[in-house]
Coordinates of C-alpha atoms in Angstrom, one line a residue:
M1 CA 10.1 -36.6 14.7
E2 CA 8.8 -34.2 17.3
F3 CA 10.5 -33.6 20.6
K4 CA 8.5 -33.8 23.7
R5 CA 9.7 -30.4 24.8
S6 CA 8.1 -28.8 21.7
K7 CA 4.6 -29.6 23.0
M8 CA 5.2 -27.6 26.2
K9 CA 4.7 -23.9 27.0
E10 CA 7.9 -22.8 28.7
N11 CA 8.8 -19.7 30.7
I12 CA 11.9 -18.0 29.5
L13 CA 13.6 -14.7 30.5
G14 CA 15.7 -12.4 28.3
I15 CA 18.3 -9.7 29.3
D16 CA 19.2 -7.1 26.8
I17 CA 22.3 -5.1 27.9
G18 CA 22.9 -2.0 25.9
G19 CA 25.2 1.0 26.1
T20 CA 22.4 3.4 27.2
K21 CA 19.6 1.1 28.5
C22 CA 18.9 -2.4 29.6
A23 CA 15.7 -4.5 29.3
I24 CA 14.4 -7.6 31.1
N25 CA 11.9 -9.6 29.1
Y26 CA 9.6 -12.4 30.1
G27 CA 8.2 -14.7 27.4
H28 CA 6.6 -18.0 26.6
K29 CA 8.1 -20.4 24.2
E30 CA 5.7 -23.1 22.8
G31 CA 7.0 -25.1 19.9
E32 CA 8.0 -22.6 17.2
L33 CA 6.1 -19.8 18.8
L34 CA 7.5 -17.1 21.1
Q35 CA 5.3 -14.7 22.9
I36 CA 6.5 -11.6 24.8
I37 CA 4.5 -11.3 28.0
D38 CA 6.2 -8.5 30.0
K39 CA 9.1 -6.1 29.9
D40 CA 11.1 -3.8 32.2
R41 CA 13.5 -1.1 31.1
F42 CA 16.2 0.9 33.0
L43 CA 19.2 3.0 32.2
T44 CA 22.7 1.5 31.9
T45 CA 24.9 3.3 34.5
S46 CA 28.0 2.1 36.2
V47 CA 29.0 -1.6 35.9
D48 CA 28.2 -2.6 39.5
E49 CA 25.0 -0.6 39.6
T50 CA 23.8 -1.9 36.3
I51 CA 24.4 -5.5 37.3
E52 CA 22.5 -5.0 40.6
N53 CA 19.6 -3.4 38.6
I54 CA 19.6 -6.5 36.3
L55 CA 19.4 -8.8 39.2
L56 CA 16.7 -6.7 40.9
S57 CA 14.6 -6.5 37.8
L58 CA 14.8 -10.2 37.2
K59 CA 13.8 -10.8 40.8
N60 CA 10.8 -8.4 40.5
M61 CA 9.7 -9.9 37.2
M62 CA 9.8 -13.4 38.7
I63 CA 7.8 -12.3 41.8
K64 CA 5.3 -10.5 39.6
H65 CA 4.6 -13.6 37.5
D66 CA 5.0 -16.3 40.1
L67 CA 8.2 -17.6 38.4
T68 CA 10.8 -19.8 40.2
K69 CA 13.9 -21.7 39.2
D70 CA 11.6 -24.7 38.9
N71 CA 9.3 -23.2 36.3
V72 CA 11.7 -21.0 34.3
S73 CA 13.5 -23.1 31.6
A74 CA 16.3 -20.7 30.6
M75 CA 17.5 -17.1 30.5
G76 CA 19.3 -15.5 27.6
I77 CA 21.6 -12.5 27.5
S78 CA 22.1 -10.3 24.4
C79 CA 25.0 -7.8 24.7
G80 CA 27.4 -6.0 22.4
G81 CA 30.7 -7.8 21.8
P82 CA 33.5 -8.8 22.2
L83 CA 32.5 -11.5 24.6
D84 CA 33.1 -15.2 25.2
S85 CA 29.8 -17.1 24.9
N86 CA 31.4 -20.4 26.1
K87 CA 32.8 -18.9 29.3
G88 CA 30.0 -16.5 29.8
L89 CA 32.2 -13.4 29.8
I90 CA 31.6 -9.8 28.6
M91 CA 35.0 -8.6 27.4
S92 CA 35.3 -4.8 27.2
P93 CA 32.6 -3.8 24.6
P94 CA 33.2 -0.3 23.2
N95 CA 29.7 0.8 24.2
L96 CA 30.1 -0.5 27.7
P97 CA 33.1 1.1 29.4
G98 CA 34.4 -0.8 32.4
W99 CA 32.7 -4.1 31.5
D100 CA 36.1 -5.9 31.5
N101 CA 35.9 -9.7 31.7
I102 CA 32.6 -9.6 33.6
P103 CA 31.4 -13.2 34.3
I104 CA 27.8 -12.2 33.7
V105 CA 26.5 -15.8 33.2
E106 CA 28.0 -17.1 36.4
I107 CA 26.7 -14.0 38.3
I108 CA 23.1 -14.7 37.2
E109 CA 23.2 -18.5 37.4
S110 CA 24.6 -18.4 40.9
R111 CA 21.8 -16.0 42.0
F112 CA 18.8 -17.7 40.4
G113 CA 19.9 -21.3 39.8
I114 CA 18.6 -21.1 36.2
K115 CA 20.6 -22.0 33.0
V116 CA 21.8 -18.8 31.3
G117 CA 23.1 -18.3 27.7
L118 CA 25.1 -15.4 26.3
Q119 CA 25.5 -14.1 22.7
N120 CA 26.6 -10.9 21.1
D121 CA 23.7 -8.7 19.9
A122 CA 24.2 -9.5 16.2
N123 CA 24.1 -13.3 16.9
A124 CA 21.1 -12.8 19.2
C125 CA 19.2 -10.8 16.5
A126 CA 20.2 -13.5 13.9
L127 CA 18.5 -16.1 16.1
A128 CA 15.4 -14.0 16.5
E129 CA 15.0 -13.3 12.8
W130 CA 15.8 -16.9 11.9
K131 CA 13.2 -18.4 14.2
Y132 CA 10.6 -15.7 14.4
G133 CA 11.2 -13.2 11.6
A134 CA 12.2 -13.1 8.0
G135 CA 14.4 -16.1 8.1
R136 CA 11.8 -18.6 9.3
G137 CA 12.1 -22.0 7.7
T138 CA 15.7 -21.6 6.3
K139 CA 18.8 -23.5 7.1
N140 CA 21.4 -21.0 5.9
M141 CA 20.8 -17.3 6.8
V142 CA 22.9 -14.2 7.3
F143 CA 21.5 -11.4 9.5
M144 CA 23.1 -7.9 9.2
T145 CA 22.5 -5.1 11.6
F146 CA 23.2 -2.0 9.4
G147 CA 22.7 0.4 12.3
T148 CA 25.2 2.6 14.1
G149 CA 27.7 0.0 12.9
L150 CA 27.6 -3.1 10.7
G151 CA 27.6 -6.5 12.4
A152 CA 26.3 -9.9 11.3
G153 CA 25.1 -13.1 12.7
L154 CA 25.4 -16.4 10.8
V155 CA 23.0 -19.3 10.8
L156 CA 24.7 -22.2 8.9
D157 CA 23.3 -25.6 8.3
G158 CA 20.5 -25.0 10.8
K159 CA 22.5 -23.6 13.7
L160 CA 24.1 -20.5 14.9
Y161 CA 27.8 -20.3 13.8
T162 CA 30.0 -18.2 16.0
G163 CA 33.5 -19.2 14.9
T164 CA 36.5 -20.3 16.9
N165 CA 36.4 -17.5 19.5
D166 CA 33.0 -15.7 18.8
N167 CA 34.4 -13.5 16.0
A168 CA 32.5 -15.0 13.1
G169 CA 30.3 -12.6 11.2
E170 CA 32.3 -9.5 11.6
L171 CA 31.5 -8.4 8.1
G172 CA 31.9 -4.7 8.9
H173 CA 35.7 -5.1 8.9
I174 CA 35.9 -6.2 5.3
R175 CA 37.7 -3.6 3.2
L176 CA 35.8 -2.7 0.1
S177 CA 37.9 0.2 -1.1
D178 CA 41.4 1.6 -0.4
Y179 CA 39.8 4.9 0.4
G180 CA 36.5 5.8 2.0
P181 CA 34.6 6.5 5.2
V182 CA 36.1 4.9 8.3
G183 CA 34.2 2.1 10.1
Y184 CA 35.5 -0.6 12.3
G185 CA 38.9 1.1 12.5
K186 CA 39.4 0.8 8.8
A187 CA 39.0 3.3 5.9
G188 CA 36.9 2.0 3.1
S189 CA 35.4 -0.8 5.1
F190 CA 32.0 -2.4 4.7
E191 CA 30.9 -0.7 7.9
G192 CA 32.4 2.6 6.7
F193 CA 30.1 2.6 3.7
C194 CA 27.1 0.8 5.2
S195 CA 26.2 2.1 8.6
G196 CA 24.6 5.2 10.1
G197 CA 28.0 6.6 11.0
G198 CA 29.4 5.8 7.5
I199 CA 26.5 7.5 5.7
A200 CA 27.0 10.6 7.8
Q201 CA 30.7 10.6 6.9
I202 CA 29.9 10.4 3.2
A203 CA 27.3 13.2 3.6
K204 CA 29.8 15.5 5.4
M205 CA 32.4 15.0 2.6
L206 CA 29.9 15.7 -0.3
V207 CA 28.1 18.6 1.5
L208 CA 31.5 20.3 2.3
E209 CA 32.5 19.9 -1.3
K210 CA 29.3 21.7 -2.4
M211 CA 29.7 24.5 0.2
Q212 CA 33.4 25.1 -0.7
K213 CA 32.2 25.7 -4.3
G214 CA 29.7 28.2 -3.0
I215 CA 26.7 26.0 -3.6
G216 CA 24.2 25.9 -0.8
V217 CA 22.5 22.7 0.5
D218 CA 18.9 23.2 1.4
W219 CA 18.8 20.5 4.1
C220 CA 22.1 21.4 5.8
K221 CA 23.3 24.8 7.1
P222 CA 27.1 25.3 7.3
E223 CA 27.0 25.1 11.1
E224 CA 25.2 21.8 10.9
V225 CA 27.7 19.8 8.8
D226 CA 29.5 18.3 11.8
S227 CA 26.2 17.0 13.3
L228 CA 24.8 15.5 10.1
T229 CA 23.1 12.1 10.6
A230 CA 21.9 9.3 8.3
Q231 CA 18.4 10.2 9.3
T232 CA 18.8 13.8 8.0
V233 CA 20.1 12.5 4.7
A234 CA 17.3 9.9 4.4
K235 CA 14.7 12.6 4.9
A236 CA 16.2 14.7 2.2
A237 CA 16.5 11.7 -0.2
D238 CA 12.9 10.8 0.4
S239 CA 12.0 14.3 -0.8
G240 CA 14.0 13.7 -4.0
D241 CA 17.1 15.8 -3.2
K242 CA 19.8 14.9 -5.8
L243 CA 22.7 15.2 -3.4
A244 CA 21.0 13.1 -0.7
L245 CA 20.1 10.5 -3.3
Q246 CA 23.8 10.4 -4.5
I247 CA 24.9 9.7 -0.9
F248 CA 22.6 6.8 -0.6
D249 CA 23.6 5.6 -4.0
I250 CA 27.3 5.4 -2.8
S251 CA 26.2 3.4 0.2
A252 CA 23.9 1.1 -1.9
K253 CA 26.7 0.4 -4.4
E254 CA 29.1 -0.8 -1.7
L255 CA 26.2 -2.7 0.0
G256 CA 25.9 -4.6 -3.3
N257 CA 29.7 -5.3 -3.4
G258 CA 29.7 -6.5 0.2
L259 CA 26.7 -8.7 -0.2
S260 CA 28.2 -10.2 -3.3
I261 CA 31.1 -11.4 -1.2
V262 CA 28.8 -12.9 1.4
I263 CA 26.7 -14.6 -1.3
D264 CA 29.8 -16.1 -3.0
I265 CA 31.4 -17.3 0.2
L266 CA 28.4 -18.5 2.3
N267 CA 25.8 -19.4 -0.3
P268 CA 22.9 -18.4 2.0
E269 CA 19.2 -18.9 1.3
V270 CA 18.4 -15.5 2.7
I271 CA 20.2 -12.3 3.8
V272 CA 18.1 -10.4 6.3
I273 CA 19.1 -6.8 6.9
G274 CA 17.9 -4.6 9.7
G275 CA 18.2 -1.0 10.9
I276 CA 18.7 1.7 8.4
Y277 CA 18.2 -0.7 5.4
T278 CA 14.7 -1.7 6.7
R279 CA 13.7 2.0 6.8
C280 CA 15.5 3.0 3.6
N281 CA 15.4 0.1 1.2
N282 CA 13.5 2.1 -1.3
L283 CA 16.5 4.3 -1.7
M284 CA 19.0 1.4 -2.0
D285 CA 17.5 -1.6 -3.6
D286 CA 17.8 -0.8 -7.3
R287 CA 21.5 0.1 -7.1
M288 CA 22.3 -2.7 -4.7
L289 CA 20.7 -5.3 -6.9
E290 CA 22.4 -3.9 -10.0
V291 CA 25.8 -4.5 -8.4
I292 CA 24.9 -7.9 -7.0
K293 CA 23.8 -9.2 -10.4
K294 CA 27.1 -8.0 -11.8
E295 CA 29.4 -9.3 -9.1
A296 CA 27.8 -12.4 -7.4
L297 CA 28.0 -16.0 -8.7
P298 CA 24.8 -16.6 -10.7
N299 CA 24.2 -20.0 -9.2
S300 CA 24.5 -18.7 -5.7
L301 CA 22.5 -15.5 -6.4
K302 CA 19.5 -17.4 -7.8
V303 CA 18.9 -19.2 -4.5
C304 CA 19.4 -16.2 -2.3
R305 CA 16.8 -13.7 -1.2
I306 CA 17.6 -10.3 0.3
M307 CA 15.0 -9.2 2.8
S308 CA 14.3 -6.5 5.4
A309 CA 14.1 -7.6 9.0
E310 CA 10.6 -8.3 10.1
L311 CA 10.8 -7.8 13.9
G312 CA 11.3 -4.1 13.7
E313 CA 11.6 -2.2 17.0
Q314 CA 10.9 -5.4 19.0
I315 CA 14.0 -7.2 17.7
G316 CA 16.0 -6.5 20.8
D317 CA 13.3 -8.1 23.0
Y318 CA 13.0 -11.1 20.7
A319 CA 16.8 -11.4 20.5
A320 CA 17.5 -11.8 24.2
L321 CA 14.6 -14.3 24.5
S322 CA 15.9 -16.1 21.5
V323 CA 19.2 -16.8 23.2
A324 CA 17.2 -18.5 26.0
A325 CA 15.1 -20.4 23.5
N326 CA 18.2 -21.5 21.6
L327 CA 19.5 -23.1 24.9
L328 CA 16.3 -25.2 24.9
I329 CA 16.9 -26.3 21.3
K330 CA 20.4 -27.4 22.2
E331 CA 19.1 -29.4 25.1
D332 CA 16.5 -31.0 22.9
Y333 CA 19.1 -32.3 20.5
G334 CA 20.9 -33.9 23.4
R335 CA 17.7 -35.6 24.8
T336 CA 17.3 -39.4 24.7
D337 CA 13.6 -39.5 25.9
I338 CA 12.1 -38.5 22.5

């Protein structure tokens, strides 16, 4: 059965609210296709100024492309959590100081008269990869960010699953070890081992250990230890440096342990991983898969693929538009004229 809506080309708008910058995206949704038409970026500043800039950018984008409330089907917002997607509230995200219980959906809907949806960035990226990236055609998919931190979005039985109060998918908080790098406010957490900040913490510990023994590290001077990044470690590992490879081996081992838990509990068809993993899977796959084969249930593992995210640097743009597109899918399932 094909919905009438799926035959139409529809205008949608996406709003990506980040800690340092925001973006407004205009796109076309036609069936299972999503095309990005135009984009506007600006810096995230104070709360009031940023909201005004969002409203102004939306207005200018609509004027530029002859868009009105009558020919825009939906808008979507992607923003770091915590938030309440049902009430349309942004609730004090760590990367957005001062954004305390901001009714962002009501603000935009009242200004433009267009239906608006809100999701945290991990959920929004999950929608994007599920519909337009590596998860296409699946019913059960897990998307993991593996960037500055470790978040996840869950697509279960063909729809986004957000939990009772939008806290589903917080895999980064799982403790994998009693001791280890700190992530998500917890030592030895999944995020502690598998994030940019976590890899940097592991690197600092092992580099200091070498230096205190009087052993130099070619890719890190003593005064650079505190500013080590995952990118620096990855560059050294790609060149074959043993210490850098050891650092990634530690992260990859715990990635395998964490993914084994996900596979056993959720039994997904595919786990899509973005961020650092997408750029560094050559440094992690062998060790990660070795651990998964040892730890995960064989019957669950044999139906699960682990893949790099496909949307790359455009995932933020697709994510915000995918929240809008998901609103249309929800409306379709409620239609009677099909």
